[in-house]
CSV table of C-alpha atoms and ligand atoms in Angstrom, one decimal:
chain,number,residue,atom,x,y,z
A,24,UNK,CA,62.4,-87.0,-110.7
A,25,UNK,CA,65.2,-84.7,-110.2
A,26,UNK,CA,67.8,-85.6,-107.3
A,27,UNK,CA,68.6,-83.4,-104.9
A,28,UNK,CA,72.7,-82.7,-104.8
A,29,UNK,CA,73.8,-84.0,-101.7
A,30,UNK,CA,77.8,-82.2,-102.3
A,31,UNK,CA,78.4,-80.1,-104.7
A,32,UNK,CA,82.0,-78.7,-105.0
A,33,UNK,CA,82.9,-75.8,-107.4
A,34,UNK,CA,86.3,-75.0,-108.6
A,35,UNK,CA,87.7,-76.5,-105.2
A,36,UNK,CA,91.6,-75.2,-104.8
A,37,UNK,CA,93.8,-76.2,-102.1
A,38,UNK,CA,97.3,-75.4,-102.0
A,39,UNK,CA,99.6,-76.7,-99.2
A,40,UNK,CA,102.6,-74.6,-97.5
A,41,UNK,CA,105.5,-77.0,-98.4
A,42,UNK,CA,108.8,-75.1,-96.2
A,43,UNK,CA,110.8,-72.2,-97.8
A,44,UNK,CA,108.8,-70.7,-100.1
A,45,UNK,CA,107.4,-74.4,-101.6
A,46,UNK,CA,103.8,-74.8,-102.3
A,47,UNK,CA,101.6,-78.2,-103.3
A,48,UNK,CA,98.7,-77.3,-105.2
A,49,UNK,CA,96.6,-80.7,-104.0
A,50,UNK,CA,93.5,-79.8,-105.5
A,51,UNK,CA,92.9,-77.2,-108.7
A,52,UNK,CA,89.6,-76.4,-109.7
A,53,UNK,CA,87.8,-79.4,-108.6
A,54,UNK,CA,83.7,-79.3,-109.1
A,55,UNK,CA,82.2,-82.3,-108.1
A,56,UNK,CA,78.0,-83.4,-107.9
A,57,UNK,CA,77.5,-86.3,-105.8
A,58,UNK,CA,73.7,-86.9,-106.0
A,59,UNK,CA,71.2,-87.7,-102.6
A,60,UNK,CA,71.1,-91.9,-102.5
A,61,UNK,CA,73.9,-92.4,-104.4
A,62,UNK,CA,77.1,-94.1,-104.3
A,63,UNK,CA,79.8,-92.0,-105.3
A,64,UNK,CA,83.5,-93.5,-105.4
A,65,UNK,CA,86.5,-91.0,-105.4
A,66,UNK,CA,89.3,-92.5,-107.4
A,67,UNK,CA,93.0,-91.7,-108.3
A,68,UNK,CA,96.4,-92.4,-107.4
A,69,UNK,CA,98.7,-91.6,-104.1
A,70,UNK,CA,98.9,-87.9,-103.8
A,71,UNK,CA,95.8,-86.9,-106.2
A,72,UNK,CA,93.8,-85.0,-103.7
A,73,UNK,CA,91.4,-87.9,-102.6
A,74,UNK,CA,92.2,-87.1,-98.7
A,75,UNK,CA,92.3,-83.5,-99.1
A,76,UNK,CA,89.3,-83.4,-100.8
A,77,UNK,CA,87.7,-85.5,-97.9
A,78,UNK,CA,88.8,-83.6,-95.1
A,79,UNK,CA,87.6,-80.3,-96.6
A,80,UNK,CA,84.2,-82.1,-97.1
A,81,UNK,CA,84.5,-83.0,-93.4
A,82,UNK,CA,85.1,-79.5,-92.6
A,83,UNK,CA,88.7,-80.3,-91.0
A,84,UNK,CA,90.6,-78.1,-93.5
A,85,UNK,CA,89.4,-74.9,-95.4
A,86,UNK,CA,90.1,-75.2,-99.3
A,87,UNK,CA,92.2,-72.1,-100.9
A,88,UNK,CA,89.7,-70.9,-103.1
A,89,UNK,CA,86.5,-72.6,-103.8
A,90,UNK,CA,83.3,-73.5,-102.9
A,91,UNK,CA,81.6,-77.2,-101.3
A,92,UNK,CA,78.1,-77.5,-100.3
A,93,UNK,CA,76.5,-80.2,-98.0
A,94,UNK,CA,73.0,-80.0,-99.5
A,95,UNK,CA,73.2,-76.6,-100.3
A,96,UNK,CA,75.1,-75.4,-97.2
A,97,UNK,CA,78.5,-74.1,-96.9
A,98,UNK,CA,80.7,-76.3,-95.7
A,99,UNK,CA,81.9,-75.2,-92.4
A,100,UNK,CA,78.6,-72.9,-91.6
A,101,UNK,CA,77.6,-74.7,-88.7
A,102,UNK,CA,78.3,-77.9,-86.8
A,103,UNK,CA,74.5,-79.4,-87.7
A,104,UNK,CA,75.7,-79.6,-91.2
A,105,UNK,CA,78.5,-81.1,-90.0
A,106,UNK,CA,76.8,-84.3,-88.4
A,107,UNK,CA,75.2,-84.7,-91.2
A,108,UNK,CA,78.1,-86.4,-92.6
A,109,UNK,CA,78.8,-89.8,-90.9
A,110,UNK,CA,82.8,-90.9,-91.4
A,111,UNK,CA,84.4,-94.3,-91.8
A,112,UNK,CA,87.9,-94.0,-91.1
A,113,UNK,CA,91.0,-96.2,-93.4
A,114,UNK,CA,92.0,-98.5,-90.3
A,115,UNK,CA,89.3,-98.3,-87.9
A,116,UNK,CA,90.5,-99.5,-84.8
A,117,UNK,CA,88.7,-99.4,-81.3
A,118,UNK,CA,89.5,-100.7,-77.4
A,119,UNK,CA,89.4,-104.9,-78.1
A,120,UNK,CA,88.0,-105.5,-74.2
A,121,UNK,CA,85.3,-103.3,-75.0
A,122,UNK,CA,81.8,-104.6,-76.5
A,123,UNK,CA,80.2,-103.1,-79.3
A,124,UNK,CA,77.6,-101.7,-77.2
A,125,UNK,CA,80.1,-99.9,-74.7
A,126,UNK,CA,82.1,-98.8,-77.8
A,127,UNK,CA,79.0,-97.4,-79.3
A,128,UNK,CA,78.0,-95.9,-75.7
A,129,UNK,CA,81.6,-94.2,-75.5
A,130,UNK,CA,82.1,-92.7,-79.0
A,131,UNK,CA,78.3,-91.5,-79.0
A,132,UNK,CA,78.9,-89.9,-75.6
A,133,UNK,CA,82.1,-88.2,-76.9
A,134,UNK,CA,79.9,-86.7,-79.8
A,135,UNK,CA,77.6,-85.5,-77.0
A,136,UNK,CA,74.7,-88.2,-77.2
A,137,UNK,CA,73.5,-89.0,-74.0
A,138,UNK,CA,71.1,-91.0,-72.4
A,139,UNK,CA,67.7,-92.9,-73.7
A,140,UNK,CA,68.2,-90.9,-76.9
A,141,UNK,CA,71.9,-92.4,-77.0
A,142,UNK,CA,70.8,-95.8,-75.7
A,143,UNK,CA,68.0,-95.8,-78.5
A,144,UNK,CA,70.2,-95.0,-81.1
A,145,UNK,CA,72.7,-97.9,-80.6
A,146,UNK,CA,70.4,-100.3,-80.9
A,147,UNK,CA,69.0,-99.0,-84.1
A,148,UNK,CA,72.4,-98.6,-85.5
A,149,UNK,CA,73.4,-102.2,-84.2
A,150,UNK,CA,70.4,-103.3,-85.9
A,151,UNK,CA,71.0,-101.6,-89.6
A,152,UNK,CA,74.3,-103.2,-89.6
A,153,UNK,CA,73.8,-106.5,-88.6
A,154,UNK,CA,75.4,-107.0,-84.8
A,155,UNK,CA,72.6,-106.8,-82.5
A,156,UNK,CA,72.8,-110.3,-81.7
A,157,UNK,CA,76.7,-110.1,-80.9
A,158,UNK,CA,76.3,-106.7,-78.9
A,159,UNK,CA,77.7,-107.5,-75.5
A,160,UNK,CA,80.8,-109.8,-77.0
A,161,UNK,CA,83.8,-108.2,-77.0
A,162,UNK,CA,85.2,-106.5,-79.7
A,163,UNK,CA,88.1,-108.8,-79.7
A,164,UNK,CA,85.9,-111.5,-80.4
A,165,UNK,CA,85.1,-110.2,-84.0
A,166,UNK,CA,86.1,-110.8,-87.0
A,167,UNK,CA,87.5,-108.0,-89.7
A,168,UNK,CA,84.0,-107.8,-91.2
A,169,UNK,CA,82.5,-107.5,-87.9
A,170,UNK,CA,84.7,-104.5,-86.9
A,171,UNK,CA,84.1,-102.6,-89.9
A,172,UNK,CA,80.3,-103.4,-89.4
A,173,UNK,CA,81.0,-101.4,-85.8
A,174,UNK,CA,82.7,-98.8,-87.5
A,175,UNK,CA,79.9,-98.2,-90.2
A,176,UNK,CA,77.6,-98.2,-87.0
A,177,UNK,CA,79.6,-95.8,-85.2
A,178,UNK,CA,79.5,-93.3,-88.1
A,179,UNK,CA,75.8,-93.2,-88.4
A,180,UNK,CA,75.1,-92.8,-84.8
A,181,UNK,CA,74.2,-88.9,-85.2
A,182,UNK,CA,71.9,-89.8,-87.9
A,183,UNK,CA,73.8,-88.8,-91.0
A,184,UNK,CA,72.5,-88.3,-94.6
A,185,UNK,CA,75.8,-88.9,-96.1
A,186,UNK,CA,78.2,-91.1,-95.2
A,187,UNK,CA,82.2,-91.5,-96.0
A,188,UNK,CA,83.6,-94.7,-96.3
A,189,UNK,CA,87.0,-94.6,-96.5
A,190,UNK,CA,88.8,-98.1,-97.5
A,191,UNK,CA,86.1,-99.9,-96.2
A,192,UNK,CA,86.7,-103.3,-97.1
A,193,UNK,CA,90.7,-103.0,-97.0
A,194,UNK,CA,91.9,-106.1,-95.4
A,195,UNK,CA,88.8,-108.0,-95.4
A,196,UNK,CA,88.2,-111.6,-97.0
A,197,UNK,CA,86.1,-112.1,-99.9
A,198,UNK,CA,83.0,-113.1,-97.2
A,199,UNK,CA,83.8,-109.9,-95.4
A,200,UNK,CA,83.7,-107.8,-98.2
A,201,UNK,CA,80.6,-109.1,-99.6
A,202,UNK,CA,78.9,-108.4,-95.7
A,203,UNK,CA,80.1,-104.5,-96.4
A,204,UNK,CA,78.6,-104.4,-100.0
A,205,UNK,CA,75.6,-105.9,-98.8
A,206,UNK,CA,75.3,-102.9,-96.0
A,207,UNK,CA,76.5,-100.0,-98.2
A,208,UNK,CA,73.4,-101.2,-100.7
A,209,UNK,CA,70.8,-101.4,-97.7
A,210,UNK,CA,71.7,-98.2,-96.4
A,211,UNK,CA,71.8,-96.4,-100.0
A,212,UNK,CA,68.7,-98.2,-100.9
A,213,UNK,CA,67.2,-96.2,-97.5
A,214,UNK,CA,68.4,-93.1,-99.0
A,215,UNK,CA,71.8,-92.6,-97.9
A,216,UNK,CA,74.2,-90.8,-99.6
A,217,UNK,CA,77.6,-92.9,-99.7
A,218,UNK,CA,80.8,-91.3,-100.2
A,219,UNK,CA,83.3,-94.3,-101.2
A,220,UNK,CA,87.4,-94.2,-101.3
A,221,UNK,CA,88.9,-97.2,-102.3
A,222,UNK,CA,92.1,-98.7,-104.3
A,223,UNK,CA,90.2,-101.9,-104.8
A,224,UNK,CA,89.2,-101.0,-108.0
A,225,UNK,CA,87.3,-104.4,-108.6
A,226,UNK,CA,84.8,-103.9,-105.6
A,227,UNK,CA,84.6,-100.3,-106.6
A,228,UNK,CA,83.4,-101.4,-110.1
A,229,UNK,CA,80.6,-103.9,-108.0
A,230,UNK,CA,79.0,-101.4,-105.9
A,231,UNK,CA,79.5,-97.6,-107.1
A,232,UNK,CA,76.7,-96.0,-109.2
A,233,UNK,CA,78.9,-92.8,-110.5
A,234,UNK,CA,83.0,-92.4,-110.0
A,235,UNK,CA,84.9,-89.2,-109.9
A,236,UNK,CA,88.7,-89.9,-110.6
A,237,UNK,CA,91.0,-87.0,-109.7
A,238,UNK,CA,94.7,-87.4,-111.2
A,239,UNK,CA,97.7,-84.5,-109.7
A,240,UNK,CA,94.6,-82.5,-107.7
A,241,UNK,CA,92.4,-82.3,-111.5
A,242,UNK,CA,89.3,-84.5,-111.8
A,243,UNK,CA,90.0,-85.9,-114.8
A,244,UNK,CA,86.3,-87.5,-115.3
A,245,UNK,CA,83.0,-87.9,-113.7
A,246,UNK,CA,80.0,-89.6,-114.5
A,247,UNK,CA,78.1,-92.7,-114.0
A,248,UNK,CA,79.9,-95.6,-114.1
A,249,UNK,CA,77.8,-98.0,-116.7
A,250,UNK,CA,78.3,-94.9,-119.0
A,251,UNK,CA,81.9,-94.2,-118.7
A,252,UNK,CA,82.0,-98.2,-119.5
A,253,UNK,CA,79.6,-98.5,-122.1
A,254,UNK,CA,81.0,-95.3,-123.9
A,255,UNK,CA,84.6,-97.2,-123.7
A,256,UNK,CA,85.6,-99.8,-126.8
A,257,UNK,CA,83.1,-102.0,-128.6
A,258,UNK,CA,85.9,-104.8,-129.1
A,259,UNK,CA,84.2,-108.2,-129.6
A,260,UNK,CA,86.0,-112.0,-128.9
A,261,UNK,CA,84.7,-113.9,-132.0
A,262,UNK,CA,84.9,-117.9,-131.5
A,263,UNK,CA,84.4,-120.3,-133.9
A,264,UNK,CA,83.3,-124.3,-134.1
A,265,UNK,CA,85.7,-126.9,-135.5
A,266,UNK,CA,89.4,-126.7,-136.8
A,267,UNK,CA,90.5,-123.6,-139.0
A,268,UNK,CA,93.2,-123.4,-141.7
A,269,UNK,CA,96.2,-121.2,-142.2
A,270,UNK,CA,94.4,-119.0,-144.9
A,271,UNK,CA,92.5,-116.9,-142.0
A,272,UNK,CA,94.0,-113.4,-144.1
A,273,UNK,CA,93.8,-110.6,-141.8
A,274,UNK,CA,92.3,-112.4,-139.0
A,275,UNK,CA,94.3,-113.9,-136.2
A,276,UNK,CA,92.5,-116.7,-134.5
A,277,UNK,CA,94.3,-118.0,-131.0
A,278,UNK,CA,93.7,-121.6,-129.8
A,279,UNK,CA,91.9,-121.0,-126.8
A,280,UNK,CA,91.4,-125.0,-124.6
A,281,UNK,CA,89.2,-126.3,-128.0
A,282,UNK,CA,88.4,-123.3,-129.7
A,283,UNK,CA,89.5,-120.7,-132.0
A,284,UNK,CA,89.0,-117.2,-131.2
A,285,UNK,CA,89.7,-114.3,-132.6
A,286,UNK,CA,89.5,-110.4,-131.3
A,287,UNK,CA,88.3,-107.9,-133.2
A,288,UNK,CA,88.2,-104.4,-132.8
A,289,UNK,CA,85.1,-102.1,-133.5
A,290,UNK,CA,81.5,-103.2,-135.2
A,291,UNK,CA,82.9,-102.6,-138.6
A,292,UNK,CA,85.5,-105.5,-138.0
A,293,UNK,CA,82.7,-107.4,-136.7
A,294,UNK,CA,80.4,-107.3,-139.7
A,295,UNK,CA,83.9,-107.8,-141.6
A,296,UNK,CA,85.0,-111.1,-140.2
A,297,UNK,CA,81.1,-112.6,-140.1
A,298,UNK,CA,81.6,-111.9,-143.8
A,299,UNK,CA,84.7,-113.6,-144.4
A,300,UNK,CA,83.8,-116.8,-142.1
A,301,UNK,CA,80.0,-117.0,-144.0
A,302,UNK,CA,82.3,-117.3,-147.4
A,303,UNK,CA,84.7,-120.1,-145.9
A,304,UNK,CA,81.6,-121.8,-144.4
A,305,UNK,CA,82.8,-121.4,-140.9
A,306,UNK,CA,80.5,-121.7,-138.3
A,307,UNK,CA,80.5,-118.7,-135.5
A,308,UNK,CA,80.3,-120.6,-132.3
A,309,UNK,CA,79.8,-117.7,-130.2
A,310,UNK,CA,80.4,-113.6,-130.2
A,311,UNK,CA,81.0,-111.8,-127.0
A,312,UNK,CA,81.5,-108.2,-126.1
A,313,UNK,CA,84.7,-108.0,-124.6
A,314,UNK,CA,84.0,-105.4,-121.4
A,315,UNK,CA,85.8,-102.8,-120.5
A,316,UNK,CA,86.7,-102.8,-116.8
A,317,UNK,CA,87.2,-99.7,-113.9
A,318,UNK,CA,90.9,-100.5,-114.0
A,319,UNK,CA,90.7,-100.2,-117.9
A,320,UNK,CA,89.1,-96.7,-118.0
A,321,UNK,CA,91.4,-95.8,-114.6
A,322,UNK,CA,94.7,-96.8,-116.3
A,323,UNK,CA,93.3,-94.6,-119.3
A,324,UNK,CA,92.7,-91.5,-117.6
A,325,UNK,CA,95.9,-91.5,-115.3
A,326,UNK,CA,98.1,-92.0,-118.1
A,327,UNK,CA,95.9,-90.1,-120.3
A,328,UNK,CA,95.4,-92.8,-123.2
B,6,ATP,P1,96.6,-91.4,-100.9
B,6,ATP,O1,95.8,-92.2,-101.9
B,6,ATP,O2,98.0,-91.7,-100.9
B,6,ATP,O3,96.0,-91.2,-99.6
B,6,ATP,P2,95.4,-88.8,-101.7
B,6,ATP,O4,94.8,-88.9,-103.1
B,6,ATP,O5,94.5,-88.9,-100.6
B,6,ATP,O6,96.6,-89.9,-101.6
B,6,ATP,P3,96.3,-86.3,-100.6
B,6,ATP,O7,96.6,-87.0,-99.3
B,6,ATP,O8,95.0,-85.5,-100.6
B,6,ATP,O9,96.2,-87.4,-101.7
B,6,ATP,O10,97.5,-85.5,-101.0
B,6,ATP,C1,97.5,-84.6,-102.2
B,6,ATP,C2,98.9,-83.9,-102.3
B,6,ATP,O11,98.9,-83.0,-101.2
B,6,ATP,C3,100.1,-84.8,-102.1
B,6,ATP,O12,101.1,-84.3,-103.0
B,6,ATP,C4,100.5,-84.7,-100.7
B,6,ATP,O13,101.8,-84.9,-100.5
B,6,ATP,C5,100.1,-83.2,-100.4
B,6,ATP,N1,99.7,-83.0,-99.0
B,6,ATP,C6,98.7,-83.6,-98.3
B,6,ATP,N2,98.6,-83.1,-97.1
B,6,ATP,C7,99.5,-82.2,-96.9
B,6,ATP,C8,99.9,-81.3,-95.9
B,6,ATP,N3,99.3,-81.3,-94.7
B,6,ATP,N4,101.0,-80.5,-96.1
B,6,ATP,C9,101.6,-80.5,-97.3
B,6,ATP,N5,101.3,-81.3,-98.3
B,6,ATP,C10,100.2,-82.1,-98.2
């Protein structure tokens, strides 16, 4: 089945006014496909265009030159295609003497929601992220987790198709964070399209199904993120049973608690050292992939390895 593309950007350009004659190109040529359902992390340093990018998507600020479509709309054509797009802010913060439900009731109201629709819609919202239990308690009653639970509620109050989490679990405890993956696979298992952008490179790597990593306003790569991965090095960690001698030749074997293991680079070296350790009768205890990780392939494209 072919996906539909929930954004597509095509040679995206934005260049800021910097004083006298300055200029910051922030984004140059970006084209981006982020697929209905999935979740799509934006990656890249300070300063690489992430929050530009964002915001253009949001239809807050108008790209240079350039094209980005909200399933197949122009950004910016009209306000419907702009509530289609739900929005997480870094640092969500809301009135503490408030309960969720009032703090639903006011934010929906300001997004014109009234009513049995509005009331309707909060409790559907406080039921897809977990807090319909704890919705009269005071927001100042909840824990980190529980707050950005709000805030994902909040932002799919107009019923959205994609959603934009930015930083979502910044802050939060392991427990917490593993409450906001849990929600971000519900709701992109229901079909939403999630829009991730996080430093946390290690939760990124848990939950994303494609990455787009933008370095100086370029997007360096796209793709999905078990192929970027995969594609990466085939480097293996070779351990072996007993005690070993000094006559190892070109093979370095570390003491590793009990064992000695040895890294080798490539399936050539592989087949190489089962070779040599099959001629000094030395057992192979175990061979393991060593994996590549997100921070691995980041690191590469940022520096340009
Ligand atoms: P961070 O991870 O630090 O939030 P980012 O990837 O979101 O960074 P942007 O905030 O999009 O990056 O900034 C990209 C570049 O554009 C930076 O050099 C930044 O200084 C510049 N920039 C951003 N907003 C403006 C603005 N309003 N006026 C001038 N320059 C800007």
């Amino acid at each position: 089945m072919v996906k539909e593309l929930a954004i597509k950007t095509n040679k995206l350009t934005k260049i800021y006014a910097a004083g006298f004659k300055k200029s910051i190109l922030a984004l140059n040529e970006v084209s981006i496909n982020i697929y209905e359902g999935e979740i799509y992390a934006l990656l890249g340093p300070n300063g690489a265009g992430k929050t530009t990018l964002t915001k253009i998507l949001l239809g807050l600020i108008r790209p240079t030159s350039g094209e980005a479509f909200i399933f197949g709309n122009p950004v910016n054509s009209d306000w419907k295609m702009r509530i289609a797009v739900g929005y997480l802010p870094e640092l969500f913060r809301v009135n503490p003497k408030l309960t969720a439900y009032s703090t639903l009731k006011y934010l929906g109201e300001l997004s014109g929601l009234k009513g049995k629709e509005l009331k309707n819609k909060i409790e559907i919202v406080l039921s897809k992220v977990g807090l319909s239990d704890v919705s009269h308690r005071k927001v100042e009653t909840f824990s980190k987790g529980m707050i950005q639970r709000l805030g994902i509620a909040q932002a799919l109050l107009n019923d959205p198709k994609i959603l934009f989490l930015d930083e979502p679990t910044e802050g939060l405890d392991p427990l917490g964070r593993i409450e906001i993956r849990n929600l971000i696979f519900e709701l992109a298992r229901n079909g939403m399209t999630i829009l991730l952008n996080s430093h946390l490179l290690s939760e990124v790597e848990m939950v994303a199904n494609r990455i787009g990593i933008l370095n100086k306003g370029k997007l360096v790569v796209e793709g999905a993120l078990d192929d970027l991965l995969a594609g990466e090095s085939c480097d293996f960690e070779v351990e072996v049973s007993g005690e070993i001698d000094n006559n190892m030749g070109e093979w370095n074997f570390q003491k590793k608690n009990s064992s000695w293991i040895c890294k080798v680079q490539g399936i050539e070296n592989l087949h190489k050292i089962m070779d040599f350790l099959k001629n000094r009768n030395i057992s192979i205890k175990a061979i393991r992939p060593i994996k590549t990780s997100l921070e691995d392939l980041f690191v590469k494209y940022i520096r340009g390895e």
